[in-house]
C-alpha cells in the first residue's frame, strides 16, 4: 500500500471488514488528504506524502459494522474513523441481467426462464426473483442470503451433475 501511495496507483482492499479494527486504524493517516507519514523501512526512517493520484477502494459485506448473523463470519466491527475515510460509499445490488448471462451457458433455456422470468414479459416471476424478494421482506420469510456465487455454482453443478444433483 505504501508503494501504491508513493507511485499514485490504485489499490483495492477486498473484504476490508475482515481486518481487525486496530489494523484499520493504521490506514487512517494514509487515507487522509495531504497526509505526511513517517515510516520505518528497511533503509531507515522515511517520510511519505501520498501521490495525488493515489486511490483506495474497499469492499465490505457489513459496512464495517461486523456481523452477528453468521452470514459473514470472520468480519469485524470497524472503527468509525476508519470507515469515514472511505467516501463516497456505494451499496451495490446484484445485476440479475449479468447474473443471467453468466449462468445461461450452463443451463437449459427453460431452467433459465424459470429462474429469471419477469412478470412484465412472461406474466410470472422467476424463482430467483421470488427468493430475493422474500429475503428482503421485513417480515423475514427467509433468513438467508442469495448471492451470485451460489447461483453460478448451482448452474455449473447442474451442467456437470444433472438437475437432481445440482439442486
XYZ file of C-alpha atoms in Angstrom, residues 43-151:
109
model
C 16.598 1.514 4.810
C 15.724 3.640 7.828
C 13.178 6.347 8.576
C 11.372 7.794 5.548
C 8.634 10.343 5.124
C 5.867 9.670 2.671
C 3.357 12.019 1.155
C 0.842 10.055 -0.890
C 0.815 10.852 -4.589
C -2.219 12.971 -5.599
C -3.449 10.129 -7.837
C -3.318 7.517 -5.054
C -6.739 5.911 -4.616
C -8.086 3.189 -2.351
C -11.280 1.257 -2.987
C -12.553 -1.067 -0.291
C -15.270 -3.704 -0.408
C -17.168 -4.873 2.653
C -20.208 -7.036 3.257
C -21.173 -5.363 6.526
C -20.422 -1.653 6.000
C -17.794 -2.050 8.726
C -20.426 -2.977 11.325
C -19.427 -6.622 11.753
C -21.931 -9.449 11.608
C -23.846 -11.243 14.320
C -25.970 -13.336 11.924
C -23.206 -15.738 10.914
C -23.696 -14.985 7.200
C -20.395 -13.108 7.102
C -18.391 -14.937 9.745
C -14.900 -13.550 10.092
C -15.925 -9.941 9.623
C -15.203 -7.431 12.351
C -16.691 -4.180 13.507
C -14.509 -1.351 12.245
C -13.654 1.983 13.805
C -15.926 4.767 12.525
C -12.879 6.970 11.972
C -11.523 4.398 9.519
C -14.828 3.886 7.738
C -15.350 7.653 7.428
C -12.269 7.863 5.235
C -13.973 5.832 2.531
C -16.218 8.101 0.548
C -18.373 8.061 -1.353
C -19.910 4.809 -0.167
C -21.985 2.805 -2.601
C -24.314 -0.104 -1.934
C -24.044 -2.463 -4.900
C -27.004 -4.607 -5.817
C -26.762 -7.753 -7.872
C -27.413 -7.171 -11.552
C -29.721 -10.036 -12.472
C -29.181 -9.477 -16.203
C -25.433 -10.067 -15.774
C -26.104 -12.998 -13.465
C -28.471 -14.473 -16.057
C -25.789 -14.132 -18.748
C -23.263 -15.893 -16.508
C -25.488 -18.892 -15.755
C -27.099 -19.246 -19.209
C -24.260 -21.270 -20.796
C -24.689 -23.945 -18.111
C -28.469 -24.292 -18.024
C -31.239 -25.226 -20.458
C -33.277 -22.218 -21.604
C -36.363 -23.474 -19.751
C -34.451 -23.507 -16.438
C -33.065 -20.005 -17.032
C -36.611 -18.794 -17.722
C -37.898 -20.491 -14.554
C -35.179 -18.768 -12.504
C -35.300 -15.292 -14.062
C -38.773 -14.853 -15.569
C -40.094 -11.344 -15.172
C -43.732 -10.535 -14.647
C -43.920 -7.976 -17.436
C -42.900 -10.237 -20.312
C -43.926 -13.697 -19.060
C -46.716 -12.929 -16.601
C -44.872 -14.653 -13.765
C -41.755 -14.119 -11.707
C -38.760 -16.400 -11.621
C -37.634 -18.385 -8.617
C -34.548 -16.225 -8.005
C -36.683 -13.074 -8.082
C -39.130 -14.581 -5.579
C -36.378 -15.822 -3.260
C -34.610 -12.463 -3.204
C -37.884 -10.647 -2.549
C -38.646 -12.986 0.363
C -35.154 -12.377 1.782
C -35.618 -8.603 1.527
C -39.084 -8.771 3.107
C -39.036 -7.088 6.519
C -41.187 -9.954 7.817
C -38.160 -12.197 7.117
C -39.829 -15.072 5.316
C -36.333 -16.352 4.528
C -33.445 -15.568 6.862
C -30.573 -16.157 4.446
C -28.712 -14.555 1.553
C -28.872 -15.352 -2.148
C -25.732 -14.041 -3.799
C -24.462 -14.511 -7.317
C -21.756 -17.047 -6.425
C -24.107 -19.828 -5.201
C -26.342 -19.331 -8.246
